[in-house]
Amino acid sequence: MKQLSVKLKLTVWLSLLITLLAGLLLAFMLSVSSHVALSTAMSRLDKTLRSNISQVSLTDGKLQLGEDFSFYRDGISTLIYSKEKALLAGQLPVSFQWETSFQNGLLRTIGDSGSKYLVLDIWVPAGWDNGLWLRGLTELPKAGETIRNLLVAGLLVMPLFIALAALGSYRIVKRSFRPLDSIASTAAEITEARDLSKRICLPPGKDEFSRLADTFDQLFERLEQSFETQKQFTSDASHELRTPVSVIKGACEYAMKYDETPQERQETLSMIYRQSLKMSALISQLLSITRLDQGTELIKPVPVDLNELLHSCLEVPDFQGKALLLEPGEPITVLADASQLSRLITNLVENAFKYGKPGGHVWVRTMQTDREVLIQVKDDGIGIPPEEQDKIWKRFYQVDPARSQGSGAGLGLSIVQQIAQAHKGRMTLESTPGLGSCFTLHLPLSREI
Ligand code: ADP
């Protein structure tokens, strides 16, 4: 049984159940019909005997019978006995072979496994101390025989009945399992053809299979999306790495082919160094994104004093001497991963300088509202056009690559957003082209990360 498919197992169980129920129904009907037969026979016997009473009398010791008296009617035999129980009229059925005492008005069954009779005696008084006994007899249907007949008929019909039950059950099960076959074959097609665009698309319904198919379709949708994102990410990353690699390769080939002056060599080396710094920055950004994606770069939340964090990450030589205005706020402590939060702030401040105007300013401040803690980085630089504001969070997206002066690859803000989300927070942006931008990190106050 363990080796059978679910369809076959269900078919077998259903067929067995139907056969069992049919057997039980047959037994029930048999028992009800024998009860009905017995009670019908009883009332018929009683009625016939009582109608005969009025037709019998004893006048001067002589038995008188009315016109309507019947010795045998509807399977009921009526016998007339004297007071001394001597048979006066009527004939005992041949198969009635039992001596039985007379009991006035008591209905009883007499007999053995061969045949059974229902017997009723009634005393009909005639005069002071005389009278007659009327005895009614009727043979009961032989139960054993009926059951045997039914069993024989059942045994003959049963194989056909089981075959029909099995066939019907199999068709029902097969029909019910059709959506599951469709789910399995679509999943197999996706695996074999590596085509994630396929969908099961069952007709809409509320049954379990429709819901399962819907869930699978959503799963395939998400798989396809993440596969496409991954593909795009790999191709963009290779493209970004190819540029500095080609520059380094070209510079090395030139240096090996031609005799460069010491000054030219110095220039070549510093170019290679710049390109390698660029590659190294890109590789570390790619690693961060991948680790945050995979969840391997785990967030380790600790209480962080925001003012202290801002001072420590803005004190780096890169930002010193620039027009960075840190607005001291109320002391705020948040539960966060200090190194991730510092990377987020550094990315935003770097961008604010990169896209700020010459001689412009960058402001950084912290605030606390009823439900959130805010960290804001604002500049008075070139700003971002409204139609670009949703796109800048995408990986490798740059509004205008020329504006970043070749120092970025469009990954900074997607890392910022990933870090914000890992802290159950969100990023918002207000920007006006020509006037400047303000990036805000919103961290929920009551937060479990
Ligand atoms: P990039 O390496 O190009 O700076 P980012 O992901 O950090 O990549 O930023 C994506 C794009 O958003 C940038 O190319 C730039 O055009 C725009 N951007 C980011 N920050 C600012 C800012 N403070 N002001 C104006 N534009 C910005």
Short mmCIF file of C-alpha atoms and ligand atoms in Angstrom, two decimals:
data_model
loop_
_atom_site.label_atom_id
_atom_site.label_comp_id
_atom_site.label_asym_id
_atom_site.label_seq_id
_atom_site.Cartn_x
_atom_site.Cartn_y
_atom_site.Cartn_z
CA MET A 1 0.00 0.00 0.00
CA LYS A 2 2.91 2.36 0.80
CA GLN A 3 4.17 2.03 -2.77
CA LEU A 4 0.83 3.14 -4.29
CA SER A 5 0.24 6.68 -5.53
CA VAL A 6 -2.03 8.91 -3.43
CA LYS A 7 -4.67 8.67 -6.19
CA LEU A 8 -4.73 4.85 -6.03
CA LYS A 9 -4.71 4.82 -2.25
CA LEU A 10 -7.68 7.18 -2.12
CA THR A 11 -9.50 5.09 -4.75
CA VAL A 12 -8.99 1.91 -2.70
CA TRP A 13 -10.13 3.58 0.54
CA LEU A 14 -13.17 5.16 -1.12
CA SER A 15 -14.21 1.87 -2.76
CA LEU A 16 -13.85 0.01 0.55
CA LEU A 17 -15.87 2.68 2.31
CA ILE A 18 -18.65 2.62 -0.28
CA THR A 19 -18.81 -1.22 -0.14
CA LEU A 20 -18.88 -1.19 3.66
CA LEU A 21 -21.63 1.43 3.72
CA ALA A 22 -23.64 -0.52 1.15
CA GLY A 23 -23.29 -3.70 3.30
CA LEU A 24 -24.39 -1.82 6.43
CA LEU A 25 -27.35 -0.31 4.58
CA LEU A 26 -28.40 -3.78 3.38
CA ALA A 27 -28.20 -5.24 6.92
CA PHE A 28 -30.20 -2.31 8.29
CA MET A 29 -32.90 -2.70 5.65
CA LEU A 30 -33.05 -6.46 6.29
CA SER A 31 -33.56 -5.95 10.00
CA VAL A 32 -36.21 -3.25 9.46
CA SER A 33 -38.09 -5.34 6.90
CA SER A 34 -38.18 -8.43 9.20
CA HIS A 35 -39.56 -6.25 12.01
CA VAL A 36 -42.18 -4.79 9.70
CA ALA A 37 -43.10 -8.31 8.44
CA LEU A 38 -43.54 -9.56 12.03
CA SER A 39 -45.71 -6.68 13.16
CA THR A 40 -47.85 -6.92 9.99
CA ALA A 41 -48.35 -10.66 10.58
CA MET A 42 -49.30 -10.02 14.21
CA SER A 43 -51.95 -7.42 13.39
CA ARG A 44 -53.33 -9.58 10.55
CA LEU A 45 -53.61 -12.61 12.85
CA ASP A 46 -55.31 -10.62 15.58
CA LYS A 47 -57.79 -9.02 13.14
CA THR A 48 -58.72 -12.29 11.39
CA LEU A 49 -59.23 -14.20 14.64
CA ARG A 50 -61.34 -11.46 16.18
CA SER A 51 -63.55 -11.24 13.07
CA ASN A 52 -64.08 -15.02 13.29
CA ILE A 53 -65.20 -14.82 16.96
CA SER A 54 -68.43 -13.15 15.99
CA GLN A 55 -69.11 -15.92 13.49
CA VAL A 56 -68.87 -18.85 15.97
CA SER A 57 -71.33 -20.01 18.66
CA LEU A 58 -72.28 -23.09 20.66
CA THR A 59 -75.99 -23.75 20.83
CA ASP A 60 -77.14 -26.77 22.90
CA GLY A 61 -73.62 -28.19 22.66
CA LYS A 62 -73.65 -27.84 18.88
CA LEU A 63 -71.12 -25.77 17.02
CA GLN A 64 -72.67 -23.10 14.81
CA LEU A 65 -70.60 -21.18 12.21
CA GLY A 66 -71.69 -17.95 10.51
CA GLU A 67 -71.44 -17.37 6.77
CA ASP A 68 -68.41 -15.14 7.06
CA PHE A 69 -66.38 -17.57 9.13
CA SER A 70 -63.19 -18.51 7.30
CA PHE A 71 -60.81 -21.32 8.22
CA TYR A 72 -58.09 -19.92 6.03
CA ARG A 73 -57.68 -16.29 4.97
CA ASP A 74 -54.58 -14.14 4.14
CA GLY A 75 -52.26 -16.95 5.28
CA ILE A 76 -54.04 -17.21 8.64
CA SER A 77 -55.45 -20.64 9.66
CA THR A 78 -58.23 -20.65 12.25
CA LEU A 79 -58.93 -23.78 14.34
CA ILE A 80 -61.80 -24.42 16.74
CA TYR A 81 -61.20 -26.45 19.89
CA SER A 82 -63.59 -27.63 22.57
CA LYS A 83 -63.30 -26.65 26.20
CA GLU A 84 -61.29 -29.87 26.67
CA LYS A 85 -58.90 -28.78 23.85
CA ALA A 86 -60.17 -31.34 21.37
CA LEU A 87 -60.03 -30.14 17.75
CA LEU A 88 -63.61 -29.57 16.57
CA ALA A 89 -63.05 -27.84 13.23
CA GLY A 90 -60.21 -26.62 11.04
CA GLN A 91 -57.01 -28.16 9.84
CA LEU A 92 -53.55 -27.81 11.31
CA PRO A 93 -50.91 -26.83 8.73
CA VAL A 94 -48.78 -29.87 7.83
CA SER A 95 -45.56 -28.30 9.06
CA PHE A 96 -47.07 -27.35 12.45
CA GLN A 97 -45.87 -30.20 14.66
CA TRP A 98 -45.78 -28.75 18.12
CA GLU A 99 -48.03 -29.45 21.08
CA THR A 100 -48.70 -26.17 22.77
CA SER A 101 -50.84 -25.18 25.71
CA PHE A 102 -53.70 -22.70 25.28
CA GLN A 103 -53.12 -19.20 26.64
CA ASN A 104 -56.01 -16.77 26.26
CA GLY A 105 -55.08 -13.61 24.26
CA LEU A 106 -51.29 -14.18 24.32
CA LEU A 107 -49.49 -13.71 20.99
CA ARG A 108 -46.42 -15.92 20.78
CA THR A 109 -44.04 -17.55 18.34
CA ILE A 110 -43.55 -21.26 18.27
CA GLY A 111 -41.17 -23.27 16.16
CA ASP A 112 -37.57 -24.16 15.46
CA SER A 113 -34.89 -23.21 12.93
CA GLY A 114 -36.97 -24.94 10.20
CA SER A 115 -40.19 -22.97 10.42
CA LYS A 116 -41.74 -20.58 12.86
CA TYR A 117 -45.42 -19.85 13.60
CA LEU A 118 -47.20 -17.00 15.22
CA VAL A 119 -49.95 -18.33 17.47
CA LEU A 120 -52.91 -16.61 19.16
CA ASP A 121 -55.62 -18.35 21.24
CA ILE A 122 -58.89 -16.75 22.25
CA TRP A 123 -61.45 -18.27 24.66
CA VAL A 124 -65.02 -17.76 23.48
CA PRO A 125 -67.39 -18.41 26.43
CA ALA A 126 -70.80 -20.03 25.76
CA GLY A 127 -73.10 -20.35 28.72
CA TRP A 128 -72.29 -20.83 32.39
CA ASP A 129 -69.37 -23.19 32.21
CA ASN A 130 -68.96 -23.98 28.58
CA GLY A 131 -67.05 -22.39 25.69
CA LEU A 132 -64.73 -22.79 22.74
CA TRP A 133 -61.11 -22.09 21.99
CA LEU A 134 -60.28 -20.30 18.73
CA ARG A 135 -56.67 -20.73 17.68
CA GLY A 136 -55.08 -18.63 14.91
CA LEU A 137 -51.85 -19.67 13.23
CA THR A 138 -49.68 -18.07 10.62
CA GLU A 139 -46.30 -19.16 9.33
CA LEU A 140 -43.56 -16.52 9.60
CA PRO A 141 -41.21 -15.97 6.65
CA LYS A 142 -38.06 -18.03 7.16
CA ALA A 143 -35.39 -15.49 8.22
CA GLY A 144 -32.46 -17.82 7.54
CA GLU A 145 -33.66 -18.48 4.04
CA THR A 146 -34.16 -14.78 3.30
CA ILE A 147 -30.64 -13.97 4.50
CA ARG A 148 -29.17 -16.83 2.50
CA ASN A 149 -30.95 -15.63 -0.64
CA LEU A 150 -29.74 -12.12 -0.05
CA LEU A 151 -26.17 -13.31 0.53
CA VAL A 152 -26.19 -15.31 -2.69
CA ALA A 153 -27.56 -12.33 -4.61
CA GLY A 154 -25.04 -10.07 -2.87
CA LEU A 155 -22.11 -12.33 -3.73
CA LEU A 156 -23.19 -12.36 -7.36
CA VAL A 157 -23.69 -8.59 -7.56
CA MET A 158 -20.83 -7.56 -5.21
CA PRO A 159 -17.92 -7.87 -7.69
CA LEU A 160 -19.81 -5.69 -10.16
CA PHE A 161 -20.71 -3.26 -7.40
CA ILE A 162 -17.08 -3.04 -6.15
CA ALA A 163 -15.83 -2.56 -9.72
CA LEU A 164 -18.34 0.28 -10.25
CA ALA A 165 -17.44 1.85 -6.89
CA ALA A 166 -13.70 1.65 -7.74
CA LEU A 167 -14.23 3.12 -11.21
CA GLY A 168 -16.42 5.94 -9.89
CA SER A 169 -13.99 6.68 -7.04
CA TYR A 170 -11.01 6.70 -9.42
CA ARG A 171 -12.72 9.16 -11.76
CA ILE A 172 -13.64 11.47 -8.86
CA VAL A 173 -10.12 11.30 -7.38
CA LYS A 174 -8.49 11.83 -10.79
CA ARG A 175 -10.69 14.82 -11.49
CA SER A 176 -10.00 16.33 -8.05
CA PHE A 177 -6.25 15.85 -8.46
CA ARG A 178 -6.08 17.39 -11.95
CA PRO A 179 -5.01 20.85 -10.63
CA LEU A 180 -2.22 19.17 -8.63
CA ASP A 181 -0.97 17.47 -11.82
CA SER A 182 -0.95 20.88 -13.48
CA ILE A 183 1.08 22.35 -10.58
CA ALA A 184 3.58 19.47 -10.72
CA SER A 185 3.99 19.63 -14.50
CA THR A 186 4.51 23.44 -14.47
CA ALA A 187 7.12 23.08 -11.71
CA ALA A 188 8.82 20.33 -13.77
CA GLU A 189 8.76 22.50 -16.92
CA ILE A 190 10.37 25.35 -14.98
CA THR A 191 13.07 23.04 -13.67
CA GLU A 192 13.77 21.39 -17.02
CA ALA A 193 13.50 24.43 -19.30
CA ARG A 194 14.87 26.87 -16.68
CA ASP A 195 12.03 29.17 -17.72
CA LEU A 196 10.89 31.14 -14.70
CA SER A 197 8.27 33.06 -16.71
CA LYS A 198 5.86 30.07 -16.72
CA ARG A 199 2.80 30.20 -14.44
CA ILE A 200 0.23 27.59 -13.40
CA CYS A 201 -2.74 29.98 -13.89
CA LEU A 202 -5.60 27.81 -12.62
CA PRO A 203 -9.08 29.27 -13.13
CA PRO A 204 -9.89 31.41 -10.08
CA GLY A 205 -11.51 29.51 -7.20
CA LYS A 206 -11.52 29.24 -3.45
CA ASP A 207 -10.58 25.58 -3.04
CA GLU A 208 -7.26 24.39 -1.60
CA PHE A 209 -5.72 23.64 -4.99
CA SER A 210 -6.53 27.11 -6.37
CA ARG A 211 -4.94 28.66 -3.29
CA LEU A 212 -1.90 26.38 -3.63
CA ALA A 213 -1.54 27.28 -7.31
CA ASP A 214 -1.84 30.99 -6.46
CA THR A 215 0.87 30.65 -3.82
CA PHE A 216 3.12 28.83 -6.31
CA ASP A 217 2.51 31.52 -8.96
CA GLN A 218 3.45 34.21 -6.44
CA LEU A 219 6.55 32.18 -5.54
CA PHE A 220 7.54 31.86 -9.23
CA GLU A 221 6.94 35.61 -9.66
CA ARG A 222 9.26 36.42 -6.77
CA LEU A 223 11.83 33.88 -7.95
CA GLU A 224 11.76 35.38 -11.44
CA GLN A 225 12.12 38.90 -10.07
CA SER A 226 15.00 38.04 -7.77
CA PHE A 227 16.68 36.00 -10.54
CA GLU A 228 16.39 38.98 -12.93
CA THR A 229 17.70 41.39 -10.25
CA GLN A 230 20.61 39.03 -9.58
CA LYS A 231 21.37 38.78 -13.30
CA GLN A 232 21.22 42.56 -13.71
CA PHE A 233 23.40 43.03 -10.63
CA THR A 234 26.08 40.63 -11.90
CA SER A 235 26.12 42.22 -15.34
CA ASP A 236 26.27 45.79 -13.91
CA ALA A 237 29.01 44.81 -11.45
CA SER A 238 31.12 43.21 -14.22
CA HIS A 239 30.58 46.28 -16.38
CA GLU A 240 31.70 48.65 -13.61
CA LEU A 241 34.79 46.56 -12.83
CA ARG A 242 35.71 46.22 -16.49
CA THR A 243 36.39 49.97 -16.91
CA PRO A 244 39.18 50.35 -14.29
CA VAL A 245 40.61 46.95 -15.28
CA SER A 246 40.83 48.09 -18.95
CA VAL A 247 42.48 51.36 -17.90
CA ILE A 248 45.07 49.51 -15.77
CA LYS A 249 45.65 46.95 -18.54
CA GLY A 250 46.13 49.67 -21.17
CA ALA A 251 48.51 51.66 -18.96
CA CYS A 252 50.61 48.56 -18.20
CA GLU A 253 50.78 47.56 -21.91
CA TYR A 254 51.89 51.07 -22.85
CA ALA A 255 54.52 51.16 -20.09
CA MET A 256 55.91 47.76 -21.15
CA LYS A 257 56.02 48.68 -24.83
CA TYR A 258 57.51 52.16 -24.68
CA ASP A 259 60.35 53.62 -22.66
CA GLU A 260 58.63 56.09 -20.42
CA THR A 261 60.39 59.00 -18.79
CA PRO A 262 60.49 58.84 -14.96
CA GLN A 263 57.78 61.54 -14.87
CA GLU A 264 55.54 59.59 -17.30
CA ARG A 265 56.10 56.43 -15.26
CA GLN A 266 55.11 58.30 -12.12
CA GLU A 267 51.89 59.46 -13.81
CA THR A 268 51.12 55.92 -15.04
CA LEU A 269 51.66 54.52 -11.55
CA SER A 270 49.45 57.09 -9.90
CA MET A 271 46.72 56.41 -12.48
CA ILE A 272 46.94 52.67 -11.78
CA TYR A 273 46.79 53.47 -8.06
CA ARG A 274 43.65 55.63 -8.52
CA GLN A 275 41.94 52.94 -10.58
CA SER A 276 42.84 50.27 -8.04
CA LEU A 277 41.39 52.45 -5.25
CA LYS A 278 38.23 52.78 -7.29
CA MET A 279 38.07 49.01 -7.79
CA SER A 280 38.71 48.37 -4.15
CA ALA A 281 35.89 50.78 -3.14
CA LEU A 282 33.55 49.14 -5.66
CA ILE A 283 34.41 45.64 -4.47
CA SER A 284 33.79 46.58 -0.85
CA GLN A 285 30.41 48.13 -1.82
CA LEU A 286 29.49 44.98 -3.77
CA LEU A 287 30.44 42.83 -0.79
CA SER A 288 28.32 44.96 1.56
CA ILE A 289 25.29 44.71 -0.72
CA THR A 290 25.65 40.95 -1.12
CA ARG A 291 26.12 40.39 2.60
CA LEU A 292 23.14 42.58 3.50
CA ASP A 293 21.11 40.72 0.85
CA GLN A 294 22.06 37.31 2.16
CA GLY A 295 21.72 38.38 5.78
CA THR A 296 25.33 37.36 6.49
CA GLU A 297 26.16 40.94 7.50
CA LEU A 298 24.10 40.70 10.64
CA ILE A 299 22.79 43.73 12.42
CA LYS A 300 24.09 43.77 16.00
CA PRO A 301 21.83 46.24 17.83
CA VAL A 302 23.33 48.05 20.83
CA PRO A 303 22.33 51.34 22.48
CA VAL A 304 24.01 54.06 20.40
CA ASP A 305 24.38 57.72 21.43
CA LEU A 306 23.57 59.52 18.16
CA ASN A 307 25.49 62.74 18.85
CA GLU A 308 28.61 60.73 19.75
CA LEU A 309 28.21 58.60 16.62
CA LEU A 310 27.84 61.67 14.38
CA HIS A 311 30.98 63.28 15.86
CA SER A 312 33.02 60.12 15.43
CA CYS A 313 32.01 59.51 11.81
CA LEU A 314 32.31 63.14 10.71
CA GLU A 315 35.73 63.69 12.27
CA VAL A 316 37.46 61.76 9.48
CA PRO A 317 40.05 63.74 7.45
CA ASP A 318 37.85 63.62 4.32
CA PHE A 319 35.23 65.89 5.85
CA GLN A 320 37.50 68.13 7.92
CA GLY A 321 37.90 71.65 6.66
CA LYS A 322 34.75 71.38 4.54
CA ALA A 323 31.70 73.47 5.24
CA LEU A 324 30.10 70.76 7.39
CA LEU A 325 27.68 72.10 9.93
CA LEU A 326 26.71 69.67 12.64
CA GLU A 327 23.70 70.95 14.54
CA PRO A 328 23.92 69.69 18.12
CA GLY A 329 20.59 68.21 19.19
CA GLU A 330 19.11 66.67 22.35
CA PRO A 331 21.01 63.57 23.48
CA ILE A 332 19.27 60.65 21.74
CA THR A 333 20.04 56.97 22.22
CA VAL A 334 18.81 54.43 19.69
CA LEU A 335 19.09 50.69 19.43
CA ALA A 336 21.20 50.18 16.29
CA ASP A 337 24.28 48.65 14.74
CA ALA A 338 26.85 51.46 15.21
CA SER A 339 29.13 50.54 12.28
CA GLN A 340 26.21 50.17 9.82
CA LEU A 341 24.62 53.44 10.94
CA SER A 342 27.97 55.19 10.60
CA ARG A 343 28.33 53.80 7.05
CA LEU A 344 24.84 55.12 6.20
CA ILE A 345 25.67 58.63 7.52
CA THR A 346 29.08 58.66 5.77
CA ASN A 347 27.48 57.71 2.41
CA LEU A 348 24.92 60.51 2.72
CA VAL A 349 27.51 63.12 3.77
CA GLU A 350 29.90 62.04 0.96
CA ASN A 351 27.08 62.47 -1.57
CA ALA A 352 26.13 65.85 -0.08
CA PHE A 353 29.71 67.05 -0.70
CA LYS A 354 29.99 65.33 -4.08
CA TYR A 355 26.78 66.90 -5.40
CA GLY A 356 27.02 70.14 -3.39
CA LYS A 357 27.94 73.46 -5.00
CA PRO A 358 31.45 74.90 -4.66
CA GLY A 359 31.61 76.90 -1.44
CA GLY A 360 28.25 75.43 -0.38
CA HIS A 361 27.22 73.86 2.92
CA VAL A 362 26.24 70.50 4.37
CA TRP A 363 24.06 70.30 7.50
CA VAL A 364 23.62 67.23 9.66
CA ARG A 365 21.14 67.01 12.55
CA THR A 366 19.20 64.56 14.71
CA MET A 367 15.64 64.90 15.96
CA GLN A 368 13.12 62.92 17.94
CA THR A 369 9.35 62.92 17.28
CA ASP A 370 6.55 61.02 19.03
CA ARG A 371 7.24 57.81 17.21
CA GLU A 372 10.54 58.25 15.37
CA VAL A 373 14.15 59.27 15.58
CA LEU A 374 15.32 61.25 12.53
CA ILE A 375 18.82 61.74 11.15
CA GLN A 376 18.90 64.38 8.42
CA VAL A 377 21.67 65.26 5.94
CA LYS A 378 20.98 68.42 3.90
CA ASP A 379 22.94 70.24 1.22
CA ASP A 380 22.49 73.33 -0.93
CA GLY A 381 23.81 71.62 -4.05
CA ILE A 382 22.48 70.69 -7.48
CA GLY A 383 19.40 68.82 -6.25
CA ILE A 384 17.60 65.90 -7.92
CA PRO A 385 14.79 66.28 -10.51
CA PRO A 386 11.42 64.92 -9.21
CA GLU A 387 11.20 62.19 -11.89
CA GLU A 388 14.58 60.82 -10.75
CA GLN A 389 13.86 60.78 -7.02
CA ASP A 390 12.39 57.25 -6.95
CA LYS A 391 15.09 55.78 -9.17
CA ILE A 392 18.20 56.87 -7.28
CA TRP A 393 17.73 54.05 -4.72
CA LYS A 394 18.16 51.38 -7.42
CA ARG A 395 21.48 49.60 -7.72
CA PHE A 396 23.93 51.16 -10.20
CA TYR A 397 21.50 53.98 -10.97
CA GLN A 398 23.11 57.39 -11.50
CA VAL A 399 21.16 60.49 -12.51
CA ASP A 400 24.09 61.67 -14.57
CA PRO A 401 27.31 59.64 -14.33
CA ALA A 402 29.29 62.74 -15.32
CA ARG A 403 28.09 64.46 -12.12
CA SER A 404 29.79 61.95 -9.81
CA GLN A 405 33.14 62.75 -11.40
CA GLY A 406 33.85 59.05 -11.85
CA SER A 407 33.99 58.50 -8.06
CA GLY A 408 30.92 56.35 -7.71
CA ALA A 409 29.04 53.52 -9.35
CA GLY A 410 25.49 54.23 -8.16
CA LEU A 411 25.61 51.85 -5.18
CA GLY A 412 25.86 54.28 -2.25
CA LEU A 413 22.14 55.01 -1.83
CA SER A 414 21.03 51.39 -2.32
CA ILE A 415 23.37 50.45 0.56
CA VAL A 416 21.85 53.33 2.60
CA GLN A 417 18.36 51.97 1.96
CA GLN A 418 19.35 48.39 2.79
CA ILE A 419 20.84 49.52 6.12
CA ALA A 420 17.70 51.58 6.91
CA GLN A 421 15.46 48.58 6.15
CA ALA A 422 17.63 46.23 8.20
CA HIS A 423 16.93 48.59 11.13
CA LYS A 424 13.17 48.49 10.33
CA GLY A 425 13.48 52.13 9.28
CA ARG A 426 12.96 54.02 6.01
CA MET A 427 14.56 56.77 3.92
CA THR A 428 12.81 59.87 2.57
CA LEU A 429 14.06 62.61 0.28
CA GLU A 430 13.11 66.21 -0.31
CA SER A 431 14.97 67.84 -3.16
CA THR A 432 14.63 70.81 -5.48
CA PRO A 433 16.89 71.06 -8.54
CA GLY A 434 19.29 73.98 -8.12
CA LEU A 435 18.44 74.47 -4.44
CA GLY A 436 19.61 71.28 -2.74
CA SER A 437 18.54 67.98 -1.19
CA CYS A 438 17.63 66.70 2.25
CA PHE A 439 17.92 62.94 2.95
CA THR A 440 16.17 61.72 6.15
CA LEU A 441 16.54 58.41 7.94
CA HIS A 442 13.44 57.53 9.98
CA LEU A 443 14.05 55.01 12.77
CA PRO A 444 11.04 53.78 14.75
CA LEU A 445 11.32 54.46 18.48
CA SER A 446 10.00 51.17 19.82
CA ARG A 447 11.91 48.78 17.67
CA GLU A 448 13.08 45.23 17.85
CA ILE A 449 15.77 44.41 15.29
P1 ADP B 1 26.89 57.53 -6.79
O1 ADP B 1 28.00 56.58 -6.61
O2 ADP B 1 26.61 57.84 -8.21
O3 ADP B 1 26.98 58.73 -5.93
P2 ADP B 1 24.59 56.89 -5.17
O4 ADP B 1 23.80 55.67 -5.08
O5 ADP B 1 25.22 57.39 -3.92
O6 ADP B 1 25.62 56.68 -6.32
O7 ADP B 1 23.64 58.02 -5.71
C1 ADP B 1 22.83 57.77 -6.84
C2 ADP B 1 22.58 59.05 -7.60
O8 ADP B 1 21.79 59.94 -6.81
C3 ADP B 1 23.82 59.78 -7.88
O9 ADP B 1 24.34 59.40 -9.13
C4 ADP B 1 23.39 61.24 -7.91
O10 ADP B 1 23.01 61.63 -9.22
C5 ADP B 1 22.18 61.30 -7.04
N1 ADP B 1 22.48 61.87 -5.71
C6 ADP B 1 22.80 61.26 -4.58
N2 ADP B 1 22.96 62.13 -3.56
C7 ADP B 1 22.75 63.35 -4.08
C8 ADP B 1 22.78 64.68 -3.55
N3 ADP B 1 23.02 64.91 -2.27
N4 ADP B 1 22.47 65.69 -4.39
C9 ADP B 1 22.20 65.48 -5.67
N5 ADP B 1 22.15 64.27 -6.25
C10 ADP B 1 22.43 63.19 -5.47
#
